[in-house]
Structure formats: structure tokens, C-alpha cells
PDB file of C-alpha atoms in Angstrom:
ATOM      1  CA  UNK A 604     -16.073   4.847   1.785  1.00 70.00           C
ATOM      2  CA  UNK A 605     -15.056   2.243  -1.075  1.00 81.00           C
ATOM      3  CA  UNK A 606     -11.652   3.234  -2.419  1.00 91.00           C
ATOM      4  CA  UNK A 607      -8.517   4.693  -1.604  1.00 94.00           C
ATOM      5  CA  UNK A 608      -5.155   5.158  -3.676  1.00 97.00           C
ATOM      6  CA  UNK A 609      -1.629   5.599  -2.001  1.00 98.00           C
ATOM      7  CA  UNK A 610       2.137   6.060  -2.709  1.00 98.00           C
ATOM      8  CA  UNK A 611       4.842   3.917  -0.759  1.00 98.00           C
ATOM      9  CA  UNK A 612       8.081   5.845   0.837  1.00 98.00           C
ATOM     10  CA  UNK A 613      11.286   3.364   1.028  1.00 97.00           C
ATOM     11  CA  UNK A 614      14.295   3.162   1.086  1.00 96.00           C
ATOM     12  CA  UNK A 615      16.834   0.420  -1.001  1.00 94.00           C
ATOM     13  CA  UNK A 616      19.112  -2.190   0.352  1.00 93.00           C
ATOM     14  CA  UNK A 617      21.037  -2.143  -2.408  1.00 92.00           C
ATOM     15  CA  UNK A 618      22.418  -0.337  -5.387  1.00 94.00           C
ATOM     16  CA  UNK A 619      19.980  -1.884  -7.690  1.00 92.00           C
ATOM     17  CA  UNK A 620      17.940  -0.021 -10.363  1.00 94.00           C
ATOM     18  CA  UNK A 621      15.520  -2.878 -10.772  1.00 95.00           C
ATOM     19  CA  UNK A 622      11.634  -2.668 -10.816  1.00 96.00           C
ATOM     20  CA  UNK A 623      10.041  -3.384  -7.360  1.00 96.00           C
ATOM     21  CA  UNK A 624       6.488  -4.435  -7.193  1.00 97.00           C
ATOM     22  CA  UNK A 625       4.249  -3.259  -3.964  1.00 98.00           C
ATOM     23  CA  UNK A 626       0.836  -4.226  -3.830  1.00 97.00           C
ATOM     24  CA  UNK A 627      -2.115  -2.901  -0.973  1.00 98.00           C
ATOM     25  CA  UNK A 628      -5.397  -4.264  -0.134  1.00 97.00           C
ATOM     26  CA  UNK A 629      -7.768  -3.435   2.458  1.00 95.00           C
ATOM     27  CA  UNK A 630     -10.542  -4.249   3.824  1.00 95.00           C
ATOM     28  CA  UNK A 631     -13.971  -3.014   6.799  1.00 94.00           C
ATOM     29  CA  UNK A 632     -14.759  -4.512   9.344  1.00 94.00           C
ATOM     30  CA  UNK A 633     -17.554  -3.056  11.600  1.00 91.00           C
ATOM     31  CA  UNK A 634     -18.610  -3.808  15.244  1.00 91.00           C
ATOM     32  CA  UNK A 635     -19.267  -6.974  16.065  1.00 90.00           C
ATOM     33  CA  UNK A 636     -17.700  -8.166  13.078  1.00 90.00           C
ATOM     34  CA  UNK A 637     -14.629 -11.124  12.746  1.00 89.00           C
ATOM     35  CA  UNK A 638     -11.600  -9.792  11.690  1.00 88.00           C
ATOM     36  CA  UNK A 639     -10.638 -13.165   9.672  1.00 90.00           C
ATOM     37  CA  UNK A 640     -11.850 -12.196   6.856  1.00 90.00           C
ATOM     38  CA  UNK A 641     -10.664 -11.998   2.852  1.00 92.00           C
ATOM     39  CA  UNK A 642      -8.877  -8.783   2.195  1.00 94.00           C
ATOM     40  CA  UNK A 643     -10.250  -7.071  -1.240  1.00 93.00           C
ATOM     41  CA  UNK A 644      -8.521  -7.221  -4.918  1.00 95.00           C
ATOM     42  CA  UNK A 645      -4.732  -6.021  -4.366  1.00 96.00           C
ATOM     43  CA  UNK A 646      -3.346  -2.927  -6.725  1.00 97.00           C
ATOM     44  CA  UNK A 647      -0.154  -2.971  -7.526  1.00 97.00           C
ATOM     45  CA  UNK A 648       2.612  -0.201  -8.293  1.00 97.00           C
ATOM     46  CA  UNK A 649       5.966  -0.447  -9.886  1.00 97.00           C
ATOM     47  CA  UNK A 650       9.012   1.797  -8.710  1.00 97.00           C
ATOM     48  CA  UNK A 651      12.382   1.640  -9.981  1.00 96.00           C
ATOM     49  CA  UNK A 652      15.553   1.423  -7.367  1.00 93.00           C
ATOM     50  CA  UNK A 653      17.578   4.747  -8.037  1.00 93.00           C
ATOM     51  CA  UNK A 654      20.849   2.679  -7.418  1.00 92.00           C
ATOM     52  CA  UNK A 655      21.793   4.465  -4.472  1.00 93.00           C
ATOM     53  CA  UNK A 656      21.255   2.817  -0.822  1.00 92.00           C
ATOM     54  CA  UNK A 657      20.059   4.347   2.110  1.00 90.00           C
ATOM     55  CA  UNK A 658      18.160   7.189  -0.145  1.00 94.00           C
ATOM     56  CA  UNK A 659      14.554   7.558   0.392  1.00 96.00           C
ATOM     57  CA  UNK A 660      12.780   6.823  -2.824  1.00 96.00           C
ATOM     58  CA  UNK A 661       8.645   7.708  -3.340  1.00 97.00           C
ATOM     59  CA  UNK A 662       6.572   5.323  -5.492  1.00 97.00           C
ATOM     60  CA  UNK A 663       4.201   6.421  -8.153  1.00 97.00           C
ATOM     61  CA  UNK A 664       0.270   6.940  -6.410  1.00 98.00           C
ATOM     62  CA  UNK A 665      -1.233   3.950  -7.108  1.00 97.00           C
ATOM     63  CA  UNK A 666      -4.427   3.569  -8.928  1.00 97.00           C
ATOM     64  CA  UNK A 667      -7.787   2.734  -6.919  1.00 96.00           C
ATOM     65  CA  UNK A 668      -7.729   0.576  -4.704  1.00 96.00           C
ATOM     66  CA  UNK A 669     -11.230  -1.022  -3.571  1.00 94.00           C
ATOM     67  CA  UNK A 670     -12.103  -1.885   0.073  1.00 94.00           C
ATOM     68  CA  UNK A 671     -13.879  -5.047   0.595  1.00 94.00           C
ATOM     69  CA  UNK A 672     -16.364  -5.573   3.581  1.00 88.00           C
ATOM     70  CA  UNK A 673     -19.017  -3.253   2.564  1.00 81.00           C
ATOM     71  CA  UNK A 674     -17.377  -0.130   3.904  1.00 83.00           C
ATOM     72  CA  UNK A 675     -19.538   2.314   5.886  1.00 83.00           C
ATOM     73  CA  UNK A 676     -19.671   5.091   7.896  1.00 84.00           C
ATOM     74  CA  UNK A 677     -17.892   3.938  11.573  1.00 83.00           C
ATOM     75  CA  UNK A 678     -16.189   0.872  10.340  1.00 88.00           C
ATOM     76  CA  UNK A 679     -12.450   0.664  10.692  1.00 92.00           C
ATOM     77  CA  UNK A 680     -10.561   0.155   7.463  1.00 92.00           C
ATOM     78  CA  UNK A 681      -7.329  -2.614   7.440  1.00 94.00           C
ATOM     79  CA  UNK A 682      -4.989  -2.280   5.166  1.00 96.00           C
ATOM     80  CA  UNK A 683      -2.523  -5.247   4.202  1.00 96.00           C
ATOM     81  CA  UNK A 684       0.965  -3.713   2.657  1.00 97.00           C
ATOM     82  CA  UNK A 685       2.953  -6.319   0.822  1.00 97.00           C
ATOM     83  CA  UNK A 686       5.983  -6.924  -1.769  1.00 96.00           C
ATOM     84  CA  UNK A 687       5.021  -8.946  -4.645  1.00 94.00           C
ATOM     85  CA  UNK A 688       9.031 -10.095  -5.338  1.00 89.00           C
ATOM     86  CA  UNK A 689       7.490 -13.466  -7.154  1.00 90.00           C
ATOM     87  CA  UNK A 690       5.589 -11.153  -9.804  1.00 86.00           C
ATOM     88  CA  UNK A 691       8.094 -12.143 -12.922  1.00 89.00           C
ATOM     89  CA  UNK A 692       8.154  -8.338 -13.667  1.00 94.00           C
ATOM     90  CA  UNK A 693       9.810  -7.454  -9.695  1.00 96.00           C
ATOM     91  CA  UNK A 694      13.546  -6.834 -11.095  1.00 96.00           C
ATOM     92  CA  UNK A 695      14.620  -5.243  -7.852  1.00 95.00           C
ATOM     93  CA  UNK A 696      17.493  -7.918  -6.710  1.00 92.00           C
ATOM     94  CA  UNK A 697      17.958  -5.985  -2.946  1.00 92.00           C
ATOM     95  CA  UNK A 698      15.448  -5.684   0.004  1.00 94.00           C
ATOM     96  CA  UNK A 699      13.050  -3.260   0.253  1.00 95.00           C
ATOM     97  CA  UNK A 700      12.706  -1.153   3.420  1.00 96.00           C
ATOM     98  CA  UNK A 701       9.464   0.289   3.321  1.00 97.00           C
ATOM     99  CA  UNK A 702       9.698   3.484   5.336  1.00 97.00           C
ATOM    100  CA  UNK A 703       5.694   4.684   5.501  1.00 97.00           C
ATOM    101  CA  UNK A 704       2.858   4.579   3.144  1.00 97.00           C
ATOM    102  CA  UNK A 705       0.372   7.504   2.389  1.00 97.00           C
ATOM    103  CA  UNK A 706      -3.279   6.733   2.046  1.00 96.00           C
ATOM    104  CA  UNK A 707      -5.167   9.029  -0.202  1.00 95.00           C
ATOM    105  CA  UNK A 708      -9.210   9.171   0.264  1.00 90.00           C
ATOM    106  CA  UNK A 709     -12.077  11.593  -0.430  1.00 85.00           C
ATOM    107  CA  UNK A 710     -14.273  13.278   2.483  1.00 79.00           C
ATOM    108  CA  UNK A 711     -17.429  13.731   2.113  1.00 73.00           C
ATOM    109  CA  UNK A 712     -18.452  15.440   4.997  1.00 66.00           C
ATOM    110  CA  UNK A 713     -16.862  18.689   7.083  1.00 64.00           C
ATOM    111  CA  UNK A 714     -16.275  16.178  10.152  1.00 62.00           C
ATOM    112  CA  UNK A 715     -14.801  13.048   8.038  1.00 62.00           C
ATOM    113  CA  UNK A 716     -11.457  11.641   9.636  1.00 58.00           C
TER     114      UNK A 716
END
């Protein structure tokens, strides 16, 4: 309940060995709550294309990221999964297929989920 890293799994467009930039940021929302609501502080990871297409690639695990919204027990968590291909330091000239991400978090409890 607050923070969760993850790792991205794509796959390049192109043959490319350029730096692409993903970024998360999630946020909980309990009942009775809106949904439009600001999405916490994004963390960003950097992975380098391999240069071959069609090859499924694995990012880096990112570092913490923080949920906004307070999160507590019996909220539901949103998570918004972007590529930041303005950031001056993306390199990565092809697209990005993002293939799955992989949420790491901590349980606390024998019946977490």
C-alpha cells in the first residue's frame, strides 16, 4: 500500500539500438470515489533497443514508484503506462510495442492479493 516498482516486456519496431524512455504512474481510488483524478509522480526507466526487430526485450525494474490517492486496504490501484519519446534523452528512432508490464509490490499479510 504506497509503492510499487516494475519492469516493461516489448518488443522493437525497428533495428534501432537507441535509448527508449517508459514512464508509470498510478494511482487509488476507493468506493465512492471519482476516478478523474491526478495520477501520482511518474518513474521513469531507460532500455536500450538490441537492434533486432520482432525480439522481445525486458527493461531494467524500475525504481519506486509512489501511488497517489492515499492507498488503503480495498482500494483499487490504476496504473497509467506511457512512452516519454519527447524526453531529449529517448534515442529510440522506431515504435515501441509494449508487450506486458510486471508490477512488483510487498504483502503484508498471508491473504494480500
Amino acid at each position: 500500500e504506497g509503492t510499487v516498482t516494475y519492469q516493461v516486456f516489448w518488443t522493437p519496431s525497428s533495428t534501432n539500438t537507441g535509448n527508449c524512455i517508459f514512464g508509470l504512474q498510478g494511482v487509488a481510488i476507493g468506493d465512492n470515489d471519482t476516478i478523474d483524478v491526478v495520477y501520482g509522480t511518474a518513474v521513469n526507466i531507460t532500455d536500450a533497443g538490441i537492434g533486432t526487430i520482432e525480439d522481445q526485450q525486458v527493461s531494467p525494474v524500475s525504481t519506486a514508484v509512489t501511488i497517489a490517492g492515499s492507498p488503503a486496504v480495498d482500494q483499487q490501484t490504476y496504473f497509467q503506462l506511457f512512452r516519454d519519446a519527447n524526453a531529449g534523452t529517448d534515442t529510440f528512432t522506431g515504435d515501441a510495442r509494449v508487450l506486458g508490464i510486471k508490477i512488483f509490490f510487498t504483502t503484508d499479510a498471508a491473504n494480500d492479493a
